[in-house]
XYZ file of C-alpha atoms in Angstrom:
634
model
C 102.091 130.236 74.881
C 105.796 129.501 74.242
C 107.468 126.864 75.449
C 110.997 125.559 76.109
C 112.609 123.215 73.765
C 113.107 119.841 74.846
C 116.322 119.414 76.722
C 118.710 117.131 78.424
C 117.392 117.166 82.469
C 120.495 117.380 84.843
C 120.020 115.162 88.125
C 121.541 117.087 90.941
C 118.705 116.782 93.400
C 119.825 115.694 96.542
C 118.249 112.359 98.202
C 116.996 114.383 100.740
C 115.018 116.761 98.814
C 113.648 113.755 96.729
C 112.821 111.924 99.682
C 110.456 114.603 101.485
C 109.208 115.760 98.013
C 107.974 112.062 97.411
C 105.784 112.856 100.335
C 103.524 114.655 97.804
C 102.305 111.287 96.384
C 100.307 110.890 99.727
C 98.061 113.683 98.785
C 95.065 111.638 97.808
C 95.453 109.130 100.468
C 95.399 111.985 102.766
C 92.249 113.377 101.278
C 89.857 110.085 102.604
C 89.382 109.354 105.907
C 87.455 105.955 105.836
C 88.287 102.494 104.765
C 85.607 99.552 104.817
C 84.749 98.663 108.205
C 82.846 95.434 107.668
C 79.236 95.614 110.144
C 80.712 97.701 112.884
C 78.307 99.659 114.869
C 79.716 101.556 117.615
C 80.774 105.623 117.043
C 84.509 104.269 118.131
C 84.641 102.123 114.769
C 83.737 104.954 113.014
C 86.296 106.955 114.485
C 88.493 104.555 113.627
C 87.450 104.195 110.112
C 87.879 108.146 109.769
C 91.536 108.084 110.938
C 92.677 105.129 108.870
C 94.018 107.185 105.937
C 96.329 109.615 108.104
C 97.884 106.506 110.064
C 98.118 104.844 106.571
C 99.928 107.901 105.260
C 102.209 108.171 108.053
C 103.301 104.693 107.597
C 104.003 104.730 103.706
C 105.601 107.964 104.200
C 108.422 106.207 105.884
C 108.632 103.664 103.151
C 108.714 106.265 100.489
C 111.323 108.112 102.201
C 113.548 104.643 102.305
C 112.716 103.878 98.742
C 113.573 107.585 97.381
C 117.036 107.090 98.526
C 117.750 105.055 95.226
C 116.169 107.854 93.323
C 118.940 110.003 92.335
C 121.051 107.162 91.214
C 118.163 106.094 89.265
C 117.489 109.122 87.425
C 121.334 110.293 86.912
C 121.401 108.260 83.290
C 118.344 109.724 82.001
C 120.186 112.020 79.258
C 122.115 108.793 78.061
C 118.854 106.670 77.938
C 116.766 109.182 76.286
C 119.807 109.265 73.355
C 119.679 105.621 73.237
C 115.989 105.528 72.601
C 116.248 108.188 69.734
C 118.705 105.876 68.154
C 116.588 102.931 68.441
C 113.542 104.584 66.915
C 115.587 106.025 64.084
C 116.725 102.323 63.489
C 113.206 100.775 63.569
C 112.116 103.060 60.645
C 109.865 105.421 63.222
C 111.048 108.714 63.097
C 112.474 110.467 66.057
C 109.984 113.027 66.035
C 106.832 113.830 63.916
C 103.677 111.683 63.181
C 103.768 108.242 62.867
C 101.459 106.229 60.298
C 99.209 103.074 61.788
C 99.039 100.470 61.583
C 103.106 99.910 61.807
C 104.586 97.665 59.465
C 106.329 95.688 62.291
C 104.931 95.224 65.704
C 105.967 97.187 68.728
C 105.315 96.841 72.517
C 105.108 99.455 75.139
C 105.375 98.176 78.889
C 102.553 100.188 80.655
C 101.648 101.362 84.702
C 97.999 102.296 85.213
C 96.482 103.294 88.579
C 92.761 102.919 88.741
C 90.451 105.173 90.624
C 87.757 102.867 91.535
C 87.929 99.288 90.027
C 90.584 97.266 88.378
C 89.683 95.523 85.060
C 91.666 92.706 83.318
C 93.703 94.986 81.077
C 94.736 92.224 78.728
C 91.608 90.285 78.123
C 90.078 93.638 77.307
C 88.544 94.792 73.892
C 89.898 98.086 73.615
C 93.348 96.602 74.752
C 92.783 94.079 71.683
C 91.394 96.752 69.159
C 94.205 99.366 69.668
C 96.636 96.456 69.177
C 94.515 95.475 66.014
C 94.680 98.928 64.536
C 98.115 99.979 65.323
C 100.336 96.874 65.715
C 101.369 98.258 69.035
C 100.990 95.857 72.070
C 100.460 97.351 75.389
C 102.241 95.077 78.190
C 100.291 95.956 81.351
C 103.237 95.265 83.883
C 101.590 97.238 86.697
C 97.689 97.144 87.071
C 96.540 98.753 90.551
C 94.317 100.927 92.449
C 93.698 102.734 95.610
C 96.275 103.396 98.525
C 98.509 100.062 97.734
C 98.596 101.115 94.110
C 99.894 104.633 94.959
C 102.541 102.684 97.181
C 103.639 100.710 94.472
C 103.996 103.535 91.972
C 106.220 105.554 94.901
C 108.441 102.402 94.993
C 108.681 102.262 91.399
C 109.690 105.508 90.712
C 112.651 104.856 92.884
C 113.423 101.885 91.068
C 116.057 101.423 88.201
C 113.419 99.627 86.051
C 110.424 102.187 84.675
C 107.752 101.328 82.187
C 107.643 103.005 79.032
C 104.549 104.691 79.754
C 102.187 105.661 82.785
C 98.353 105.459 81.533
C 97.378 107.137 84.637
C 99.285 108.128 87.948
C 96.913 110.379 89.868
C 100.028 112.726 90.121
C 99.498 116.466 91.085
C 101.462 119.056 89.043
C 103.817 119.262 92.067
C 104.791 115.591 91.756
C 104.881 115.747 87.937
C 107.236 118.917 88.255
C 109.365 116.925 90.900
C 109.712 113.704 88.461
C 110.196 115.821 85.780
C 113.194 117.746 87.209
C 114.759 114.199 88.162
C 114.482 113.123 84.654
C 112.224 110.230 85.677
C 109.597 111.348 83.375
C 110.352 113.269 79.895
C 109.079 116.498 78.618
C 107.229 115.910 75.522
C 106.003 119.319 73.815
C 108.234 119.155 70.882
C 107.027 115.498 70.176
C 103.123 116.956 70.385
C 103.189 120.100 68.220
C 102.815 118.152 64.848
C 100.112 115.796 65.872
C 96.371 116.393 64.947
C 94.342 115.488 67.718
C 96.332 117.669 70.053
C 96.291 120.799 68.194
C 92.769 120.462 67.268
C 91.915 120.692 71.344
C 94.141 123.384 71.852
C 92.554 125.429 69.393
C 89.057 124.503 70.614
C 90.363 125.505 74.601
C 92.821 128.370 74.416
C 93.792 127.731 78.336
C 94.418 124.321 77.669
C 98.244 124.576 76.900
C 98.383 126.945 79.930
C 96.379 124.678 82.038
C 98.760 121.367 81.138
C 102.319 123.229 81.393
C 104.215 123.411 84.428
C 106.229 126.123 85.834
C 109.505 124.696 84.053
C 107.879 125.707 80.859
C 107.520 121.807 79.897
C 104.415 119.494 79.122
C 105.043 116.171 80.632
C 101.519 114.409 80.089
C 99.261 114.253 77.266
C 96.341 114.714 79.725
C 92.841 114.296 78.546
C 90.078 116.318 77.146
C 87.685 117.790 79.741
C 84.378 119.737 80.045
C 81.901 120.454 82.564
C 80.010 117.319 83.716
C 78.032 115.575 85.974
C 81.168 114.399 87.908
C 81.766 118.149 88.615
C 78.590 117.996 90.910
C 78.728 114.414 92.079
C 77.728 114.667 95.793
C 74.230 114.244 94.962
C 71.251 112.945 96.992
C 68.377 110.702 96.478
C 65.170 109.959 98.160
C 62.818 107.129 97.791
C 59.542 108.929 96.004
C 56.776 106.683 97.124
C 57.462 107.364 100.727
C 57.983 110.902 99.788
C 54.297 110.353 98.330
C 53.124 108.661 101.246
C 54.453 110.830 103.996
C 55.250 114.272 102.274
C 52.247 114.136 100.129
C 54.208 114.095 97.072
C 56.454 117.315 97.870
C 60.311 116.482 97.751
C 61.867 118.477 101.011
C 63.331 121.682 99.962
C 64.706 122.681 103.156
C 66.753 121.005 106.008
C 63.838 121.337 108.242
C 61.408 119.805 105.691
C 64.419 116.719 105.213
C 64.288 116.438 108.808
C 60.701 115.775 108.873
C 60.735 113.400 105.931
C 63.594 111.073 107.745
C 61.522 111.606 111.076
C 58.582 110.270 109.573
C 60.354 107.373 107.498
C 61.791 106.131 111.106
C 58.457 106.462 112.944
C 55.597 105.841 110.334
C 56.330 102.216 109.276
C 56.007 103.485 105.514
C 56.620 99.958 104.268
C 53.703 98.879 106.323
C 55.046 95.405 107.344
C 54.710 96.406 111.071
C 58.159 96.512 112.047
C 60.687 99.120 113.074
C 63.027 98.013 110.038
C 63.262 101.177 107.830
C 66.588 103.273 107.547
C 65.880 106.889 106.966
C 69.181 108.018 105.671
C 72.693 105.467 104.912
C 75.568 106.092 102.994
C 79.115 104.730 102.877
C 82.803 106.436 103.153
C 84.477 103.216 101.823
C 87.205 103.164 99.391
C 85.981 102.787 95.726
C 82.375 104.242 96.529
C 80.940 107.048 94.475
C 80.120 109.943 96.296
C 78.239 108.137 98.997
C 79.325 109.978 101.775
C 76.087 112.040 102.841
C 77.601 114.590 104.945
C 78.963 116.739 101.819
C 75.555 117.270 100.302
C 74.105 118.137 103.674
C 76.830 120.524 104.924
C 76.520 122.469 101.485
C 73.167 123.749 103.083
C 75.219 125.504 105.370
C 78.046 126.793 103.279
C 80.019 125.957 99.901
C 82.133 122.554 100.703
C 83.511 120.297 98.428
C 85.577 117.886 100.839
C 84.398 114.177 100.697
C 84.977 111.684 103.215
C 85.891 109.353 100.786
C 89.164 107.990 98.910
C 87.768 107.577 95.491
C 85.261 110.599 95.588
C 87.312 113.573 95.530
C 90.299 114.955 98.019
C 90.397 117.522 100.635
C 90.799 121.234 100.162
C 88.629 123.154 102.352
C 88.949 126.616 100.771
C 86.869 129.089 98.857
C 87.913 132.561 97.068
C 86.274 135.856 98.494
C 85.492 138.993 96.342
C 89.300 140.139 96.942
C 90.658 136.776 95.559
C 91.918 135.798 98.953
C 91.731 132.445 100.276
C 89.066 131.238 103.360
C 89.178 128.102 105.037
C 85.292 126.680 105.675
C 85.943 123.534 108.222
C 86.913 126.562 110.949
C 83.576 128.570 110.046
C 80.621 129.241 112.347
C 78.575 128.009 109.383
C 80.339 124.714 109.458
C 79.824 124.367 112.908
C 75.976 124.556 112.520
C 76.054 122.097 109.826
C 77.890 119.659 112.014
C 75.099 120.404 114.636
C 72.428 119.394 112.275
C 74.515 116.097 111.165
C 74.814 115.262 114.964
C 71.117 115.583 115.345
C 70.189 113.461 112.570
C 72.653 110.998 113.986
C 71.552 111.143 117.566
C 68.125 110.490 116.904
C 68.689 107.464 114.880
C 67.941 109.280 111.384
C 71.258 108.451 110.097
C 72.348 104.797 109.804
C 74.855 104.135 112.787
C 76.811 102.264 110.382
C 77.433 105.029 107.752
C 80.973 105.651 108.418
C 81.959 102.037 109.083
C 79.996 99.845 106.387
C 81.334 98.853 103.105
C 79.688 99.170 99.593
C 78.211 95.760 99.753
C 76.373 96.489 102.749
C 75.043 99.730 101.224
C 74.009 98.546 98.290
C 71.813 95.683 100.268
C 70.048 98.319 101.882
C 69.328 100.593 98.705
C 68.318 97.181 96.867
C 66.183 95.567 99.307
C 62.363 95.707 98.012
C 60.578 92.936 100.075
C 60.228 94.823 101.808
C 61.819 98.591 101.116
C 63.755 99.800 103.900
C 65.929 102.817 102.731
C 64.780 106.454 102.721
C 67.447 108.470 101.573
C 70.924 108.231 100.442
C 73.832 110.031 98.663
C 75.775 108.805 95.510
C 76.961 110.138 91.982
C 73.961 107.890 90.726
C 71.430 105.807 91.911
C 73.545 102.694 91.217
C 75.859 104.002 93.497
C 73.731 102.551 96.582
C 71.315 100.309 94.685
C 72.030 97.245 92.297
C 72.875 98.481 88.770
C 72.841 94.823 87.137
C 69.236 95.048 85.435
C 69.605 98.754 84.780
C 72.679 97.916 82.900
C 70.518 95.660 80.808
C 68.161 98.037 79.616
C 65.601 97.324 82.391
C 64.160 99.624 84.938
C 63.217 97.625 87.977
C 60.952 99.030 90.916
C 63.960 98.946 93.356
C 65.604 101.701 90.582
C 62.672 103.779 89.235
C 61.860 104.552 93.052
C 64.695 106.542 93.589
C 64.216 110.433 92.784
C 67.276 113.038 92.701
C 66.795 115.448 95.659
C 68.037 119.070 94.594
C 70.305 120.584 97.222
C 68.768 121.878 100.489
C 68.234 125.304 101.657
C 69.585 125.412 105.094
C 68.354 128.173 108.161
C 70.536 130.845 107.116
C 69.430 130.691 103.425
C 72.320 128.862 101.765
C 71.701 126.601 99.154
C 74.724 124.944 97.219
C 75.426 122.340 95.021
C 78.876 120.655 95.533
C 81.149 122.277 92.635
C 84.899 121.488 91.173
C 85.920 123.398 88.371
C 86.721 121.298 84.980
C 90.264 120.731 84.244
C 92.605 119.147 81.530
C 92.894 115.571 82.948
C 96.601 115.780 84.049
C 96.900 112.281 85.128
C 96.806 110.467 82.110
C 99.729 109.881 79.823
C 103.475 110.202 80.893
C 106.313 109.075 79.266
C 109.337 107.462 81.347
C 112.960 108.160 81.112
C 113.462 104.419 80.173
C 110.869 104.351 77.265
C 112.301 102.497 74.167
C 110.589 104.636 71.676
C 109.216 108.134 72.897
C 107.838 109.593 69.666
C 105.490 106.000 68.997
C 104.256 106.265 72.564
C 103.344 109.912 72.131
C 101.629 109.500 68.754
C 99.702 106.507 70.169
C 98.415 108.888 72.937
C 97.387 111.020 70.014
C 95.639 108.162 68.116
C 93.646 107.053 71.077
C 92.135 110.504 71.403
C 90.501 110.528 67.869
C 86.778 109.811 68.023
C 86.711 106.241 67.093
C 89.141 105.222 69.724
C 87.208 107.422 72.135
C 84.315 105.587 71.694
C 86.186 101.916 71.627
C 87.803 102.916 75.048
C 84.440 104.306 76.724
C 81.937 102.136 75.123
C 83.632 98.987 73.314
C 83.220 97.495 69.642
C 81.623 99.686 67.044
C 78.189 98.517 65.672
C 77.222 95.908 68.589
C 77.841 98.680 71.432
C 77.463 101.864 69.465
C 77.630 103.472 66.331
C 77.862 106.969 64.931
C 74.830 108.361 63.696
C 74.227 111.798 62.022
C 70.887 112.858 63.057
C 68.323 112.835 65.922
C 68.343 114.853 69.402
C 71.429 114.542 71.414
C 71.187 114.625 75.317
C 72.528 118.277 75.180
C 69.693 119.474 72.645
C 72.186 119.526 69.526
C 72.013 116.995 66.817
C 73.286 113.558 67.912
C 76.561 112.191 66.729
C 76.388 108.789 67.998
C 73.930 106.187 69.772
C 74.498 103.564 72.390
C 72.994 100.233 71.389
C 71.175 97.987 74.118
C 72.157 94.336 73.994
C 71.576 91.673 76.389
C 74.483 89.732 78.038
C 74.484 86.389 75.825
C 75.373 85.803 72.398
C 74.851 82.413 70.821
C 77.562 80.058 70.976
C 80.564 80.221 69.260
C 80.235 83.979 68.860
C 82.507 86.510 70.727
C 81.289 87.959 73.755
C 82.447 91.454 72.848
C 79.815 93.948 72.640
C 77.461 92.507 75.405
C 77.995 94.937 77.895
C 80.312 93.011 80.308
C 82.989 94.915 82.028
C 86.071 93.930 79.565
C 84.289 95.752 76.386
C 85.530 99.232 77.701
C 88.203 100.739 80.025
C 87.151 102.585 83.105
C 86.653 106.062 82.019
C 89.260 107.385 84.726
C 92.196 105.760 82.711
C 91.447 106.716 79.188
C 93.280 108.960 76.684
C 89.850 110.167 74.829
C 87.433 113.135 74.179
C 84.986 111.067 76.179
C 83.581 114.039 78.203
C 83.221 115.984 74.848
C 81.169 113.063 73.199
C 79.133 112.004 76.099
C 76.363 114.926 75.683
C 76.176 114.137 71.865
C 74.604 110.694 72.589
C 71.383 110.195 70.813
C 68.747 110.640 73.638
C 66.676 107.647 72.978
C 65.116 105.640 75.588
C 65.785 108.243 78.347
C 64.615 106.080 81.326
C 67.500 103.676 80.620
C 70.062 106.115 79.255
C 72.622 106.567 81.532
C 74.518 109.571 80.163
C 70.988 111.187 79.622
C 70.127 110.720 83.374
C 73.559 112.042 84.517
C 73.325 115.052 82.138
C 69.908 116.085 83.601
C 71.119 115.627 86.904
C 73.938 117.933 85.991
C 71.475 120.444 84.878
C 69.423 120.304 88.134
C 72.314 120.803 90.450
C 73.749 123.363 88.299
C 71.191 125.675 89.126
C 72.464 125.731 92.854
C 76.369 126.045 91.429
C 78.558 128.490 93.549
C 79.837 131.166 91.600
C 83.004 129.424 89.805
C 85.279 132.547 90.636
C 84.957 131.336 94.426
C 85.961 128.193 93.588
C 89.777 127.141 93.984
C 91.098 125.401 91.020
C 92.202 121.607 92.059
C 95.356 121.847 89.773
C 97.519 124.409 91.240
C 101.442 124.308 90.525
C 103.798 124.402 93.681
C 107.631 124.380 93.549
C 109.304 121.336 95.456
C 109.415 123.280 99.035
C 105.984 124.189 98.659
C 104.804 120.929 97.243
C 106.352 119.178 100.117
C 104.668 121.710 102.616
C 101.391 121.200 101.069
C 101.454 117.510 101.119
C 102.037 117.727 105.089
C 99.387 119.902 105.174
C 97.431 117.731 103.651
C 98.088 114.787 106.093
C 97.889 116.625 109.096
C 95.051 119.470 108.692
C 93.277 117.514 106.357
C 93.286 114.163 107.625
C 92.488 115.908 111.071
C 89.475 117.960 109.583
C 87.947 114.923 108.077
C 88.522 112.715 111.082
C 86.946 115.341 113.319
C 83.942 115.691 110.868
C 83.005 112.215 111.719
C 83.597 112.288 115.393
C 81.462 115.647 115.562
C 78.731 113.867 113.635
C 78.822 110.811 115.967
C 79.278 112.609 118.859
C 82.609 111.386 119.935
C 83.416 115.309 119.809
C 81.023 117.804 121.097
C 79.939 120.710 118.801
C 79.167 122.798 122.126
C 82.142 121.590 124.366
C 85.451 120.573 121.912
C 84.841 123.179 118.931
C 87.257 125.658 120.258
C 89.835 123.076 120.920
C 89.366 121.650 117.216
C 90.083 125.179 116.031
C 92.765 125.624 118.085
C 94.441 122.353 117.010
C 93.863 123.415 113.259
C 95.730 126.597 113.932
C 98.463 125.071 115.761
C 99.067 122.644 112.767
C 100.102 126.001 110.885
C 96.488 126.771 109.115
C 98.141 129.953 108.320
C 101.189 128.370 106.592
C 98.411 126.346 104.583
C 96.610 129.233 103.510
C 100.108 131.144 102.547
C 101.387 128.282 100.442
C 97.887 127.770 98.554
C 97.549 131.564 98.297
C 100.689 132.102 96.733
C 100.033 129.230 94.125
C 96.919 130.756 93.303
C 98.099 134.110 92.595
C 100.436 132.505 90.116
C 97.562 130.598 88.602
C 95.612 134.054 88.281
C 98.336 135.824 86.953
C 99.104 133.759 83.912
C 101.377 131.131 85.715
C 100.791 127.549 86.038
């Protein structure tokens, strides 16, 4: 793919367009409807919980619009700033373009912004940060270390300021947002810097579609990105049942249909499987609180009625709602009769007390307490990316399999009354959120080379797992998780070391970076882990989960890619549709489940309201972007 040469960006976008287009930054916020609700038990609280994101989005839109008034002026000197950066690079002995040899002869510092998806860790007192500095002589100064909706708000305001950090380690920007900021000169095109770098070229040779995927419609590449492959997170709306109760109540046979699953939950409620003489069992629970990993049970269960990949959760994936038919045309799932029947089934579970009435209001701590209780055990089923999503992870992370963990069994996707049986599935992408360079960067070539250095195998392992030797080591023999020859093994260590020794490598949270913020080949190396101790090998467990759910994967040709590119006008429209249509659909899902809306009496008005929000326009603008994607565009 032939790319345009780097050129100075003209900054002539009006303040009005910049303010409207910045609404795209609300995209991920609009995706989830839930926030932590404490211990509320009423369905009214659940509705308030589900509507929170839409209200927050409206409030933030005003703030982002006000902040964006400074954007044009802030971007006006982009070309001058870049020229100064190039001169400074040359003066410091680092080439303006081309490979950089690490470690540097003289120390350098890069200021950094990072937006976490699920958890904020101290990025200074942190092994990968310190090890990267040791190996390269480049210090990362984390000026912004944020997460969630508040972090996104700070990012919006930062982009309208006159003081940008050198690099953005992770932003969660869509292609449309990156295109907007690139057109304003706030982030820089970096393709000319990339063409001579070893890791970059290696991955482009491995994946011929990567350049197309990571390039934007203006012909530029603005992000280094990460390397992705199909993995367990493409199937992360998984479900688990308590095996001892399946043995006791169902003769050991896992439910395979929605009817059998209903039977299991009913028996959990009525037959006192924990044997304490109290009606304290919770047949099914979950949470839509921010930061939870795929613990929304409605997504798993709705896939027994039609393919759908819309979570009610901020951290577990955004609203989309489309599938692609055989002719390449988009269909909107949340207004179909099959979706209605799925809601009817969910309402039945909720109404009969089989689904915890706090599912849409409880926080992660409350759900984990339910999943970990063992004196007596109380929970019959829950959704999650892994058992640790709703059960205490502490002992397992030490290499210990306790009873409260071992009793959980993965439940394959269920077959619905019309024969549908689907796993949640999203297409792999190229990790567009990671590795942007701002117009204020003092040394662009250094920053891009640092990204490439981070992608090498050693720094990939350091970012994802911590110190070599104590936490992991490379190997050349043994069976890997994916059945090939292993390339590395993880070393299980306890949490303590003798007095006076470093704590690095003991498995604590500061040993590694959260996987969402890395610039690494981690997804390629994960299945190459030595498959020893499979009962406590998390990657082995997750890989096996993926293989089981892959059996029920929808045809990938029917799945809409999540990284479509839009021009500014269309991006603005999509962001508004995601707030209005997306927010309403997810809010209404909760209301139909809890009974605040009637599947029988309110369905027609629900569909009409979505149509009145311009569903036809939402389909049209998304169809346009998808057609361009299929034709070889971006």
